[in-house]
Amino acid sequence: MLWSEGFVGPGSLWRNWEIIQNQLNRLFAGTGPSAREFPAINIWADGDSVVVTTELAGVEPESIETTVVGRTLTLRGERQPEQLPENGTYHRRERWYGKFGKAIELPFDVEADKVSARFKKGVLYITLPKAEAEKARKISVKAE
């Protein structure tokens, strides 16, 4: 016989998977994302600067702290928990809240006094201009 007595049919496998998934969700509930996971970022560059974007829905702009030292950009902040009405109870709770922090190594030194940040529709945009010493310079070649 191909299958042993312990064979579990496809429907049972799916039910077992759901049970495992629910148990793991309960195990990790409330722990929130790790510093490596949140906030997720995109980084892109043009000739003179780097732009870092990150989605911070539900975070108040006043709670966001950005610092630059050398080639390291650090983001810190906090998302407050959603307030339930009196006698309200959760049916399901997946949205994370709490403090977060992330350090990002940049590809060059930046002009820290020229860094700008704006927050629009839950997305933080940070523009980091290259330090003058990092910018490419055209070198003229003299004929002798």
PDB file of C-alpha atoms in Angstrom:
ATOM      1  CA  MET A   1       0.000   0.000   0.000  1.00  0.00           C
ATOM      2  CA  LEU A   2       1.293   3.434  -0.952  1.00  0.00           C
ATOM      3  CA  TRP A   3      -0.114   5.311   2.048  1.00  0.00           C
ATOM      4  CA  SER A   4       0.237   4.263   5.668  1.00  0.00           C
ATOM      5  CA  GLU A   5      -2.646   4.217   8.134  1.00  0.00           C
ATOM      6  CA  GLY A   6      -1.569   7.647   9.342  1.00  0.00           C
ATOM      7  CA  PHE A   7      -2.299   9.256   5.952  1.00  0.00           C
ATOM      8  CA  VAL A   8      -3.973  12.607   6.281  1.00  0.00           C
ATOM      9  CA  GLY A   9      -6.131  13.696   3.356  1.00  0.00           C
ATOM     10  CA  PRO A  10      -5.767  17.106   1.662  1.00  0.00           C
ATOM     11  CA  GLY A  11      -8.638  18.645   3.661  1.00  0.00           C
ATOM     12  CA  SER A  12      -7.068  17.546   6.925  1.00  0.00           C
ATOM     13  CA  LEU A  13      -3.682  18.908   5.908  1.00  0.00           C
ATOM     14  CA  TRP A  14      -5.204  22.331   5.282  1.00  0.00           C
ATOM     15  CA  ARG A  15      -7.010  22.292   8.652  1.00  0.00           C
ATOM     16  CA  ASN A  16      -3.763  21.286  10.381  1.00  0.00           C
ATOM     17  CA  TRP A  17      -1.874  24.085   8.623  1.00  0.00           C
ATOM     18  CA  GLU A  18      -4.503  26.627   9.777  1.00  0.00           C
ATOM     19  CA  ILE A  19      -4.177  25.378  13.350  1.00  0.00           C
ATOM     20  CA  ILE A  20      -0.371  25.729  13.233  1.00  0.00           C
ATOM     21  CA  GLN A  21      -0.645  29.198  11.694  1.00  0.00           C
ATOM     22  CA  ASN A  22      -3.112  30.345  14.376  1.00  0.00           C
ATOM     23  CA  GLN A  23      -0.869  28.991  17.136  1.00  0.00           C
ATOM     24  CA  LEU A  24       2.153  30.819  15.693  1.00  0.00           C
ATOM     25  CA  ASN A  25       0.125  34.025  15.388  1.00  0.00           C
ATOM     26  CA  ARG A  26      -0.854  33.766  19.055  1.00  0.00           C
ATOM     27  CA  LEU A  27       2.743  33.021  20.041  1.00  0.00           C
ATOM     28  CA  PHE A  28       4.094  36.132  18.318  1.00  0.00           C
ATOM     29  CA  ALA A  29       1.101  38.432  18.900  1.00  0.00           C
ATOM     30  CA  GLY A  30       2.095  41.771  20.331  1.00  0.00           C
ATOM     31  CA  THR A  31       5.812  41.338  19.797  1.00  0.00           C
ATOM     32  CA  GLY A  32       5.789  43.678  16.787  1.00  0.00           C
ATOM     33  CA  PRO A  33       8.263  43.755  13.941  1.00  0.00           C
ATOM     34  CA  SER A  34      11.980  43.638  14.529  1.00  0.00           C
ATOM     35  CA  ALA A  35      14.183  46.656  13.914  1.00  0.00           C
ATOM     36  CA  ARG A  36      15.331  45.076  10.642  1.00  0.00           C
ATOM     37  CA  GLU A  37      11.749  44.740   9.374  1.00  0.00           C
ATOM     38  CA  PHE A  38      10.150  48.056  10.321  1.00  0.00           C
ATOM     39  CA  PRO A  39      10.047  50.481   8.831  1.00  0.00           C
ATOM     40  CA  ALA A  40      10.590  49.084   5.333  1.00  0.00           C
ATOM     41  CA  ILE A  41      12.566  51.549   3.232  1.00  0.00           C
ATOM     42  CA  ASN A  42      13.387  52.392  -0.369  1.00  0.00           C
ATOM     43  CA  ILE A  43      16.600  54.236  -1.236  1.00  0.00           C
ATOM     44  CA  TRP A  44      17.322  55.814  -4.596  1.00  0.00           C
ATOM     45  CA  ALA A  45      19.982  58.218  -5.771  1.00  0.00           C
ATOM     46  CA  ASP A  46      20.471  60.876  -8.380  1.00  0.00           C
ATOM     47  CA  GLY A  47      23.780  62.607  -9.111  1.00  0.00           C
ATOM     48  CA  ASP A  48      23.913  64.810  -6.016  1.00  0.00           C
ATOM     49  CA  SER A  49      21.742  63.159  -3.349  1.00  0.00           C
ATOM     50  CA  VAL A  50      20.053  60.069  -1.975  1.00  0.00           C
ATOM     51  CA  VAL A  51      16.343  59.906  -1.199  1.00  0.00           C
ATOM     52  CA  VAL A  52      15.050  57.535   1.477  1.00  0.00           C
ATOM     53  CA  THR A  53      11.320  56.798   1.606  1.00  0.00           C
ATOM     54  CA  THR A  54       9.407  54.791   4.174  1.00  0.00           C
ATOM     55  CA  GLU A  55       5.732  54.162   4.925  1.00  0.00           C
ATOM     56  CA  LEU A  56       4.781  55.172   8.452  1.00  0.00           C
ATOM     57  CA  ALA A  57       0.995  55.005   8.416  1.00  0.00           C
ATOM     58  CA  GLY A  58      -0.505  55.758  11.794  1.00  0.00           C
ATOM     59  CA  VAL A  59       2.636  57.494  13.067  1.00  0.00           C
ATOM     60  CA  GLU A  60       2.370  61.149  14.066  1.00  0.00           C
ATOM     61  CA  PRO A  61       5.054  63.285  12.360  1.00  0.00           C
ATOM     62  CA  GLU A  62       6.007  64.771  15.749  1.00  0.00           C
ATOM     63  CA  SER A  63       7.027  61.304  16.994  1.00  0.00           C
ATOM     64  CA  ILE A  64       9.501  60.728  14.133  1.00  0.00           C
ATOM     65  CA  GLU A  65      13.168  61.443  14.849  1.00  0.00           C
ATOM     66  CA  THR A  66      15.781  61.391  12.089  1.00  0.00           C
ATOM     67  CA  THR A  67      19.502  61.879  12.652  1.00  0.00           C
ATOM     68  CA  VAL A  68      22.539  61.736  10.378  1.00  0.00           C
ATOM     69  CA  VAL A  69      26.089  61.082  11.538  1.00  0.00           C
ATOM     70  CA  GLY A  70      28.705  60.520   8.851  1.00  0.00           C
ATOM     71  CA  ARG A  71      27.218  57.885   6.556  1.00  0.00           C
ATOM     72  CA  THR A  72      24.545  56.642   8.946  1.00  0.00           C
ATOM     73  CA  LEU A  73      20.904  57.730   8.882  1.00  0.00           C
ATOM     74  CA  THR A  74      18.887  56.732  11.944  1.00  0.00           C
ATOM     75  CA  LEU A  75      15.071  56.684  12.078  1.00  0.00           C
ATOM     76  CA  ARG A  76      13.210  56.410  15.373  1.00  0.00           C
ATOM     77  CA  GLY A  77       9.593  56.829  16.289  1.00  0.00           C
ATOM     78  CA  GLU A  78       6.535  55.396  17.908  1.00  0.00           C
ATOM     79  CA  ARG A  79       3.098  54.298  16.733  1.00  0.00           C
ATOM     80  CA  GLN A  80       0.452  54.644  19.430  1.00  0.00           C
ATOM     81  CA  PRO A  81      -2.146  51.886  19.930  1.00  0.00           C
ATOM     82  CA  GLU A  82      -5.604  52.439  18.526  1.00  0.00           C
ATOM     83  CA  GLN A  83      -8.094  53.463  21.209  1.00  0.00           C
ATOM     84  CA  LEU A  84     -11.173  51.265  21.456  1.00  0.00           C
ATOM     85  CA  PRO A  85     -14.547  52.660  22.484  1.00  0.00           C
ATOM     86  CA  GLU A  86     -15.727  51.858  26.002  1.00  0.00           C
ATOM     87  CA  ASN A  87     -16.710  48.167  26.276  1.00  0.00           C
ATOM     88  CA  GLY A  88     -15.042  47.508  22.896  1.00  0.00           C
ATOM     89  CA  THR A  89     -13.166  44.254  22.380  1.00  0.00           C
ATOM     90  CA  TYR A  90     -10.961  43.074  19.562  1.00  0.00           C
ATOM     91  CA  HIS A  91     -12.133  40.326  17.245  1.00  0.00           C
ATOM     92  CA  ARG A  92      -8.736  40.314  15.518  1.00  0.00           C
ATOM     93  CA  ARG A  93      -5.667  42.440  16.198  1.00  0.00           C
ATOM     94  CA  GLU A  94      -2.826  42.445  13.664  1.00  0.00           C
ATOM     95  CA  ARG A  95      -1.720  46.087  13.444  1.00  0.00           C
ATOM     96  CA  TRP A  96       1.526  46.655  15.279  1.00  0.00           C
ATOM     97  CA  TYR A  97       2.206  49.544  17.671  1.00  0.00           C
ATOM     98  CA  GLY A  98       5.111  50.610  19.804  1.00  0.00           C
ATOM     99  CA  LYS A  99       8.569  52.095  19.396  1.00  0.00           C
ATOM    100  CA  PHE A 100      10.731  51.437  16.363  1.00  0.00           C
ATOM    101  CA  GLY A 101      14.238  52.318  15.221  1.00  0.00           C
ATOM    102  CA  LYS A 102      16.404  51.633  12.213  1.00  0.00           C
ATOM    103  CA  ALA A 103      19.945  52.625  11.209  1.00  0.00           C
ATOM    104  CA  ILE A 104      20.771  52.802   7.509  1.00  0.00           C
ATOM    105  CA  GLU A 105      24.299  52.888   6.129  1.00  0.00           C
ATOM    106  CA  LEU A 106      24.438  55.356   3.220  1.00  0.00           C
ATOM    107  CA  PRO A 107      26.747  55.025   0.200  1.00  0.00           C
ATOM    108  CA  PHE A 108      28.496  58.365   0.946  1.00  0.00           C
ATOM    109  CA  ASP A 109      28.905  61.138   3.525  1.00  0.00           C
ATOM    110  CA  VAL A 110      26.142  63.736   3.470  1.00  0.00           C
ATOM    111  CA  GLU A 111      25.816  67.455   4.158  1.00  0.00           C
ATOM    112  CA  ALA A 112      23.975  66.995   7.460  1.00  0.00           C
ATOM    113  CA  ASP A 113      22.907  70.660   7.657  1.00  0.00           C
ATOM    114  CA  LYS A 114      21.198  70.376   4.230  1.00  0.00           C
ATOM    115  CA  VAL A 115      19.159  67.204   4.896  1.00  0.00           C
ATOM    116  CA  SER A 116      15.417  67.724   4.447  1.00  0.00           C
ATOM    117  CA  ALA A 117      12.422  65.582   5.390  1.00  0.00           C
ATOM    118  CA  ARG A 118       8.730  65.761   4.561  1.00  0.00           C
ATOM    119  CA  PHE A 119       5.782  63.594   5.546  1.00  0.00           C
ATOM    120  CA  LYS A 120       2.911  63.179   3.089  1.00  0.00           C
ATOM    121  CA  LYS A 121      -0.001  60.704   3.219  1.00  0.00           C
ATOM    122  CA  GLY A 122       1.822  58.449   5.676  1.00  0.00           C
ATOM    123  CA  VAL A 123       5.074  58.351   3.691  1.00  0.00           C
ATOM    124  CA  LEU A 124       8.293  59.939   4.967  1.00  0.00           C
ATOM    125  CA  TYR A 125      10.664  61.352   2.324  1.00  0.00           C
ATOM    126  CA  ILE A 126      14.225  62.188   3.418  1.00  0.00           C
ATOM    127  CA  THR A 127      16.587  63.900   0.965  1.00  0.00           C
ATOM    128  CA  LEU A 128      20.283  63.583   1.831  1.00  0.00           C
ATOM    129  CA  PRO A 129      22.652  65.712  -0.304  1.00  0.00           C
ATOM    130  CA  LYS A 130      26.140  64.370  -0.935  1.00  0.00           C
ATOM    131  CA  ALA A 131      28.994  66.051   0.903  1.00  0.00           C
ATOM    132  CA  GLU A 132      31.102  68.236  -1.423  1.00  0.00           C
ATOM    133  CA  ALA A 133      34.091  65.938  -0.931  1.00  0.00           C
ATOM    134  CA  GLU A 134      31.958  63.024  -2.244  1.00  0.00           C
ATOM    135  CA  LYS A 135      30.756  64.722  -5.439  1.00  0.00           C
ATOM    136  CA  ALA A 136      32.438  63.853  -8.698  1.00  0.00           C
ATOM    137  CA  ARG A 137      34.649  66.579 -10.075  1.00  0.00           C
ATOM    138  CA  LYS A 138      35.556  67.055 -13.668  1.00  0.00           C
ATOM    139  CA  ILE A 139      39.309  67.217 -14.080  1.00  0.00           C
ATOM    140  CA  SER A 140      40.601  69.074 -17.089  1.00  0.00           C
ATOM    141  CA  VAL A 141      43.497  67.515 -18.924  1.00  0.00           C
ATOM    142  CA  LYS A 142      46.224  69.932 -20.044  1.00  0.00           C
ATOM    143  CA  ALA A 143      48.257  69.233 -23.113  1.00  0.00           C
ATOM    144  CA  GLU A 144      52.013  69.791 -22.841  1.00  0.00           C
TER     145      GLU A 144
END
